[in-house]
mmCIF file of C-alpha atoms in Angstrom:
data_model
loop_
_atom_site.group_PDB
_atom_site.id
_atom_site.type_symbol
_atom_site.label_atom_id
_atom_site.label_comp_id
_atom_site.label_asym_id
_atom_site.label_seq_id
_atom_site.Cartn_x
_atom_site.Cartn_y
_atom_site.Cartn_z
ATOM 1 C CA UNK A 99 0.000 0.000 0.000
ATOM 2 C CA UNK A 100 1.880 3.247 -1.136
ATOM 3 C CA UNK A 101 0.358 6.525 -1.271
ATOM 4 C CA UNK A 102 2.537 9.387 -2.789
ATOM 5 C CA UNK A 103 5.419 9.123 -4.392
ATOM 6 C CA UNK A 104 7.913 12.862 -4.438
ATOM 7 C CA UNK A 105 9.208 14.860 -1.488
ATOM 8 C CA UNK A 106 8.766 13.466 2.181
ATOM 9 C CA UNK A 107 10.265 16.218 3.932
ATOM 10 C CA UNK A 108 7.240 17.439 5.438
ATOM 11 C CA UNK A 109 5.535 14.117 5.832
ATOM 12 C CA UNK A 110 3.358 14.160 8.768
ATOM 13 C CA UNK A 111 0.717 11.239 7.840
ATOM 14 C CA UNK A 112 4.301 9.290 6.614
ATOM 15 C CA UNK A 113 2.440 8.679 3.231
ATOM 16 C CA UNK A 114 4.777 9.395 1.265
ATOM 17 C CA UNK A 115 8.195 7.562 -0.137
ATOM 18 C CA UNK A 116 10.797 9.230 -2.516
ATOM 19 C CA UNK A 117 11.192 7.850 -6.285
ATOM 20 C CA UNK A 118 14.636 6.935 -5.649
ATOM 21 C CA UNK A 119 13.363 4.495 -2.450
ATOM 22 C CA UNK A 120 9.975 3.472 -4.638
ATOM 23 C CA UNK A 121 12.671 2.899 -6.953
ATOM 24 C CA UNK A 122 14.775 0.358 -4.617
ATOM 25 C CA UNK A 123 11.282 -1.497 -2.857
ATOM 26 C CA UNK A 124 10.420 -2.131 -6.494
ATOM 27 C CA UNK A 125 13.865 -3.371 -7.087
ATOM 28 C CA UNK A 126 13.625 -5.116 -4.106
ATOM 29 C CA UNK A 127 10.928 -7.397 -5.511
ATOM 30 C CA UNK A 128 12.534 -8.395 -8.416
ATOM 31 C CA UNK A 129 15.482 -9.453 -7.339
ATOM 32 C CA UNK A 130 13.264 -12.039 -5.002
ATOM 33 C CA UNK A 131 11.656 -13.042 -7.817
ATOM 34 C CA UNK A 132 8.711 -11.029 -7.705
ATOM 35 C CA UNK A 133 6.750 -8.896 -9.827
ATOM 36 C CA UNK A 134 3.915 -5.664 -8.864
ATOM 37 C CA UNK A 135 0.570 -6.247 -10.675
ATOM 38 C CA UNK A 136 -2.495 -4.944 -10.454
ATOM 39 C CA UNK A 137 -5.291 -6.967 -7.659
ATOM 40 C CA UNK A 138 -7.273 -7.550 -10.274
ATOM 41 C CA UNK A 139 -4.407 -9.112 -11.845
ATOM 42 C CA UNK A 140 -3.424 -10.702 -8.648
ATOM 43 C CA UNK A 141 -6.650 -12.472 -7.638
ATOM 44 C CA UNK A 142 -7.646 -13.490 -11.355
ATOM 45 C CA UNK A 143 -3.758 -15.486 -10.905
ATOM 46 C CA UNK A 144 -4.889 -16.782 -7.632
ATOM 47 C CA UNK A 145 -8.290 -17.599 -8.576
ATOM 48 C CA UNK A 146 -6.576 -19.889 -11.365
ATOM 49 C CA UNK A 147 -4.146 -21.236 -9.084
ATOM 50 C CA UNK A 148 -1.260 -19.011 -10.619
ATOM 51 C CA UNK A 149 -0.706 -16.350 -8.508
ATOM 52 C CA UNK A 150 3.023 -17.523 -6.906
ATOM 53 C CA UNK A 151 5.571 -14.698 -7.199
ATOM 54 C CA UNK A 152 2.991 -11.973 -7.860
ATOM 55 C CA UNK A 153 2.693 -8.937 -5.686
ATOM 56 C CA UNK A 154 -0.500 -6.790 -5.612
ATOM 57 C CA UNK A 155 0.767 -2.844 -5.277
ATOM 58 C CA UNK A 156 -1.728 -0.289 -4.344
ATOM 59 C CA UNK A 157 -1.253 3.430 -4.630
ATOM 60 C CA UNK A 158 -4.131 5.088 -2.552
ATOM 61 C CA UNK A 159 -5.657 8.870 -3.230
ATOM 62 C CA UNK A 160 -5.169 9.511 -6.845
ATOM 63 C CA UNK A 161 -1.704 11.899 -6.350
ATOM 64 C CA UNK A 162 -0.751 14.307 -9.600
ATOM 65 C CA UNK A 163 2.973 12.555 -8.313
ATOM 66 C CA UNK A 164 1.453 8.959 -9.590
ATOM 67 C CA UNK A 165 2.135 10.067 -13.260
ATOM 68 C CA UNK A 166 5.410 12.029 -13.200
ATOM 69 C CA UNK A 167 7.685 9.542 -10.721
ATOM 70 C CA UNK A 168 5.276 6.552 -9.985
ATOM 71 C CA UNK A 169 4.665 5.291 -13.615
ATOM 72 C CA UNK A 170 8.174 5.439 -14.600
ATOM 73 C CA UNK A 171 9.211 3.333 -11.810
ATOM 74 C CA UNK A 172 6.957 0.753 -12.709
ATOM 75 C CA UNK A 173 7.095 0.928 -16.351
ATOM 76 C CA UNK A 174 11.130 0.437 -15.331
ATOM 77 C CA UNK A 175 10.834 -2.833 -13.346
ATOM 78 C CA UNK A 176 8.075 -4.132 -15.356
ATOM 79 C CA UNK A 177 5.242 -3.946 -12.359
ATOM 80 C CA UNK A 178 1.819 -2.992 -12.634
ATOM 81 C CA UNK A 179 -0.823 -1.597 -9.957
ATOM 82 C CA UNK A 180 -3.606 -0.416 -8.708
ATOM 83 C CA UNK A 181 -4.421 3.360 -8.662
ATOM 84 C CA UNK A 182 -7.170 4.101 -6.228
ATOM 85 C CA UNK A 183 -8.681 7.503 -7.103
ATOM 86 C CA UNK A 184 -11.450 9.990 -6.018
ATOM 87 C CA UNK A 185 -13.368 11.206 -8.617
ATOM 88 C CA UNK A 186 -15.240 14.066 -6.620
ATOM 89 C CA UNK A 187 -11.595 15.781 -5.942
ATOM 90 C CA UNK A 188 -10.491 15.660 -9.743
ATOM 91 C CA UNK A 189 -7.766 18.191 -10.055
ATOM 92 C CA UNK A 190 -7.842 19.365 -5.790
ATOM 93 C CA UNK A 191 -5.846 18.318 -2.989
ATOM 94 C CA UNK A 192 -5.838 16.566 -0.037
ATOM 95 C CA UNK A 193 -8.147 18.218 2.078
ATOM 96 C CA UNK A 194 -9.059 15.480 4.607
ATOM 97 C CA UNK A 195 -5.903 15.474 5.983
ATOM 98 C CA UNK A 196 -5.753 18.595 8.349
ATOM 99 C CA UNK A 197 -2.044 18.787 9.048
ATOM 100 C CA UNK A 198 -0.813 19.030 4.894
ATOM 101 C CA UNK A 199 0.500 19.633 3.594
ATOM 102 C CA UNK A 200 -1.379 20.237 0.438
ATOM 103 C CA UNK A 201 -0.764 17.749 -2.537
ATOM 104 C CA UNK A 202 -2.175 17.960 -5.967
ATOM 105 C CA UNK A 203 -4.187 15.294 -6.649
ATOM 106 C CA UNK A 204 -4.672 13.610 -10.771
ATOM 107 C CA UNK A 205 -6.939 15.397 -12.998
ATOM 108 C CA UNK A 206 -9.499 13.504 -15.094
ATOM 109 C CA UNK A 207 -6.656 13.762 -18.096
ATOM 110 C CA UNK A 208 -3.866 12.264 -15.419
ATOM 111 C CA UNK A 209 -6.286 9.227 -14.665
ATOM 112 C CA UNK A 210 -6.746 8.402 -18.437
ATOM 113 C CA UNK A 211 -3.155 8.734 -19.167
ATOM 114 C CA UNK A 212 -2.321 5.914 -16.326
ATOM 115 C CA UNK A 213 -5.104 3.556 -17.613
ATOM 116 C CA UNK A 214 -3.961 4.069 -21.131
ATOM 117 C CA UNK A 215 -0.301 2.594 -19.163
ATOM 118 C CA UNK A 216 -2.144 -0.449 -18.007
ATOM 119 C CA UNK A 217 -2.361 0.766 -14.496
ATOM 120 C CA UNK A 218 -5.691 -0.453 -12.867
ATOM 121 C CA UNK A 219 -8.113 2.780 -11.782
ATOM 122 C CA UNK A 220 -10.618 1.927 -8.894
ATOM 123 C CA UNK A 221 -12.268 3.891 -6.750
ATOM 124 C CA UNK A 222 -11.324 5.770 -3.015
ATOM 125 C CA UNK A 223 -14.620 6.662 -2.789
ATOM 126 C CA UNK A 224 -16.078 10.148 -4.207
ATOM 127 C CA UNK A 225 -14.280 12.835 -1.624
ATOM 128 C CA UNK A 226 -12.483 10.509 0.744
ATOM 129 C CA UNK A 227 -14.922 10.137 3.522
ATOM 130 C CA UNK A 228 -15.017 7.741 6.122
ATOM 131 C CA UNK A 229 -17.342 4.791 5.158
ATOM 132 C CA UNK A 230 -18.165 3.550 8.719
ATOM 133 C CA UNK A 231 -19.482 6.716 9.745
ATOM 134 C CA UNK A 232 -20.963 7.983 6.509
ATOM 135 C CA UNK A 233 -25.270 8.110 6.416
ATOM 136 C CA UNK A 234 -27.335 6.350 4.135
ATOM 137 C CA UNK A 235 -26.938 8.727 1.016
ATOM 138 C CA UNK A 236 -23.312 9.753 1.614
ATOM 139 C CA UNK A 237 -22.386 5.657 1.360
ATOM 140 C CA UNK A 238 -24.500 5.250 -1.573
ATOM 141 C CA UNK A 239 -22.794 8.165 -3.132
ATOM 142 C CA UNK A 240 -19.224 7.105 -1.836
ATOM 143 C CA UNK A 241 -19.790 3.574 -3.729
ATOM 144 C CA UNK A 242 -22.296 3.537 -6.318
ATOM 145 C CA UNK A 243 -21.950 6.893 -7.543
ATOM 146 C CA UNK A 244 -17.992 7.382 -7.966
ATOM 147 C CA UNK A 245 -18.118 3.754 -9.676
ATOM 148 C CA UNK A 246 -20.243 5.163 -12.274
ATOM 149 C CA UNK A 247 -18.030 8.462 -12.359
ATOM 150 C CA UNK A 248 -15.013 6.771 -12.807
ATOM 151 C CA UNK A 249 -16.100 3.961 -15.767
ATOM 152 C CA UNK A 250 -17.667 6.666 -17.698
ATOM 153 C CA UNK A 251 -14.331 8.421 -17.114
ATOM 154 C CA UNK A 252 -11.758 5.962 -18.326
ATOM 155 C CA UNK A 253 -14.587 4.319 -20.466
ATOM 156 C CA UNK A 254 -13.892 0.603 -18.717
ATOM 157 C CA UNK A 255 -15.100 -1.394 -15.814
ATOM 158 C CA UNK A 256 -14.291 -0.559 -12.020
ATOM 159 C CA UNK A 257 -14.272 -3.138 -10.073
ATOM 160 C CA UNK A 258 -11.874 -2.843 -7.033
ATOM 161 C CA UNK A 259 -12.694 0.101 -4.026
ATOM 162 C CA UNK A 260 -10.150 1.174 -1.529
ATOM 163 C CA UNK A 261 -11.325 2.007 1.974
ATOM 164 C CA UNK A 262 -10.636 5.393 2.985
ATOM 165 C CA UNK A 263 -8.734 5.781 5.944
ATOM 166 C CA UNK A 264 -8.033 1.919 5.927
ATOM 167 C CA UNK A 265 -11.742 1.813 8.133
ATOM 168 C CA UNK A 266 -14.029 -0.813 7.220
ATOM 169 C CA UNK A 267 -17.503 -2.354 9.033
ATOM 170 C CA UNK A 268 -19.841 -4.791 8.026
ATOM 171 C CA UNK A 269 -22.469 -2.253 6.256
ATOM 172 C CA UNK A 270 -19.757 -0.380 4.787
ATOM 173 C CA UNK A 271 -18.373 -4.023 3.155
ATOM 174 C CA UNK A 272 -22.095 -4.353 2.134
ATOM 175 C CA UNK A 273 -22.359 -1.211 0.100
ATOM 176 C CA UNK A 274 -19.266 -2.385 -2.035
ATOM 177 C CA UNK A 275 -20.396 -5.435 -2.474
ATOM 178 C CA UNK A 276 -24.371 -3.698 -3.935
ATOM 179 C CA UNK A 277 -22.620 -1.246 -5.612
ATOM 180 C CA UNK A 278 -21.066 -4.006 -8.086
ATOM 181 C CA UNK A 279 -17.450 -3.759 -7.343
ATOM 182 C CA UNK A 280 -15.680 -7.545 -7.382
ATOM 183 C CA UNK A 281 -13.550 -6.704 -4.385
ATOM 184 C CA UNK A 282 -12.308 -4.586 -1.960
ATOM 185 C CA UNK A 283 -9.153 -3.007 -0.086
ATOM 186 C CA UNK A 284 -8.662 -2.101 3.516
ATOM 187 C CA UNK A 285 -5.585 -1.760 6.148
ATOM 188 C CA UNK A 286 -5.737 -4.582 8.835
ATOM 189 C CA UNK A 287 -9.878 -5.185 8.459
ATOM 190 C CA UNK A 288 -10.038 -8.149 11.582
ATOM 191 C CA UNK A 289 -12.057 -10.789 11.370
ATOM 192 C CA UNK A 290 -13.748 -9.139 8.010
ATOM 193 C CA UNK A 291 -10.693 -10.195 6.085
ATOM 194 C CA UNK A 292 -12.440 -11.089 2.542
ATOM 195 C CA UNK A 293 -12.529 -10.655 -1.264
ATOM 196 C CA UNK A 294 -14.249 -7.165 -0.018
ATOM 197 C CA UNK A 295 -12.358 -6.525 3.368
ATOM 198 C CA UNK A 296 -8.326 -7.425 2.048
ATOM 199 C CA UNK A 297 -5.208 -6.573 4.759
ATOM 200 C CA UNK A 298 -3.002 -4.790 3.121
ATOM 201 C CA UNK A 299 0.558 -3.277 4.040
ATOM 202 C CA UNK A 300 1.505 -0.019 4.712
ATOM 203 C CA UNK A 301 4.868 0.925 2.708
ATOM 204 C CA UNK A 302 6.476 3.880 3.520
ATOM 205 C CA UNK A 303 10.040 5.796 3.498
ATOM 206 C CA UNK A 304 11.822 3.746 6.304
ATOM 207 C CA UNK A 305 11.248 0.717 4.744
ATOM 208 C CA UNK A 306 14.397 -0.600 3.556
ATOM 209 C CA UNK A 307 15.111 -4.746 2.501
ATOM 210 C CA UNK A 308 15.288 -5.683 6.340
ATOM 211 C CA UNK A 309 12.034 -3.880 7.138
ATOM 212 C CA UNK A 310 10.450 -5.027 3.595
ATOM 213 C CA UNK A 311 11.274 -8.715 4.549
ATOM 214 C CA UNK A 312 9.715 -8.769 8.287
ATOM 215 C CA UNK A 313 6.533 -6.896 6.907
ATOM 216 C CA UNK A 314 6.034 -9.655 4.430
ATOM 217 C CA UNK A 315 6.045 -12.460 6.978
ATOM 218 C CA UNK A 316 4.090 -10.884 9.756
ATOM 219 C CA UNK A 317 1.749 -10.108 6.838
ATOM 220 C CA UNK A 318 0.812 -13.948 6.427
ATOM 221 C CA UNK A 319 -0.359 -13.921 10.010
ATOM 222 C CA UNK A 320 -2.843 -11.230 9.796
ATOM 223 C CA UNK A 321 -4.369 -13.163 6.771
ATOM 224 C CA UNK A 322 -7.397 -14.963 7.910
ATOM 225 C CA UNK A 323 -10.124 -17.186 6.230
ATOM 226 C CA UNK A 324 -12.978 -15.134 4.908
ATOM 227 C CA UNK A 325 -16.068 -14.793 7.042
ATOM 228 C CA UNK A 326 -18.955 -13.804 4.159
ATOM 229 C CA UNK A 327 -17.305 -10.487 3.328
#
């Protein structure tokens, strides 16, 4: 789960990891024989029984960074991924985080240039709103409605949602699942780990090989069976 990808000087929410240490994670991967793709890509592989030495990669929030030092990265190494985006913020900023600072977020031109890559586009939700506390209307809107934003944007199917803030309950789970999306992204989601609750982890500056290679294995113990989510 990466978020931005540029400066991390001032990096209060530590979301964000330069392009020279994207550069080495991704790197990283290779060399152990693994490859980024897509989740789509990743459980269509597992689904067939062909998903060893894949590596879902997530970029959450739909950053104007994605495009300029993101893409290149992964164009480099040969990964794909998963670009999470917010089509009620096209072209704004970050607003839901109150400390900053303030970064640009992809115009509806920047999302259609990284689908016309091959990069995945789901949806964050429509302004980045936290699902578990949302009303009736704002979760319809959050789910059904930036769906339908974003396939009549990039003119294809969306069918993976990303959390927002990592949060996740049992009616928020159900929304995704009505609003037609195939599965689902969270942070650690508990005992709702399923195709429409998945654990994810966080990747961030500090994380060299050493820390890379402990979050991997303590990842496979926060994977649980699904329980109907």
């Amino acid at each position: 789960m990466y978020h931005s990808v540029g400066d991390c000087s001032d990096d209060p929410y530590r979301i964000t990891v330069t392009p020279d240490r994207l550069d080495a994670q991704l790197g990283w991967l290779r060399r152990r024989g693994l490859r980024g793709v897509s989740v789509a890509e990743l459980l269509a592989a597992r689904a067939r029984g062909d998903g060893h030495g894949l590596v879902g990669l997530t970029f959450d929030d739909g950053y104007a960074d994605f495009t300029a030092h993101a893409l290149p990265r992964l164009r480099h190494w040969g990964c794909g991924a998963t670009l999470f985006v917010l089509p009620g913020r096209l072209g704004g900023d970050n607003a839901w985080d109150p400390l900053g600072p303030r970064k640009p977020l992809l115009t509806a031109d920047g999302i259609r240039q990284a689908a016309a890559e091959g990069v995945e586009i789901g949806s964050h939700g429509l302004t980045h709103v936290d699902l578990t506390k949302a009303d009736d209307a704002a979760l319809t809107a959050e789910t059904a409605e930036s769906r339908t934003l974003l396939s009549e944007l990039t003119g294809a199917p969306v069918t993976g949602f990303c959390y927002p803030y990592g949060t996740v309950d049992a009616r928020a789970a159900e929304a995704v699942r009505a609003a037609g999306y195939a599965y689902a992204c969270a942070i650690d989601p508990g005992p709702l780990t399923g195709p429409h609750a998945l654990p994810r982890v966080h990747v961030g500056q500090r994380d060299t090989a050493v820390r890379l290679l402990l979050k991997t294995r303590l990842h496979r113990l926060r994977r649980r069976r699904a329980t109907g989510v």
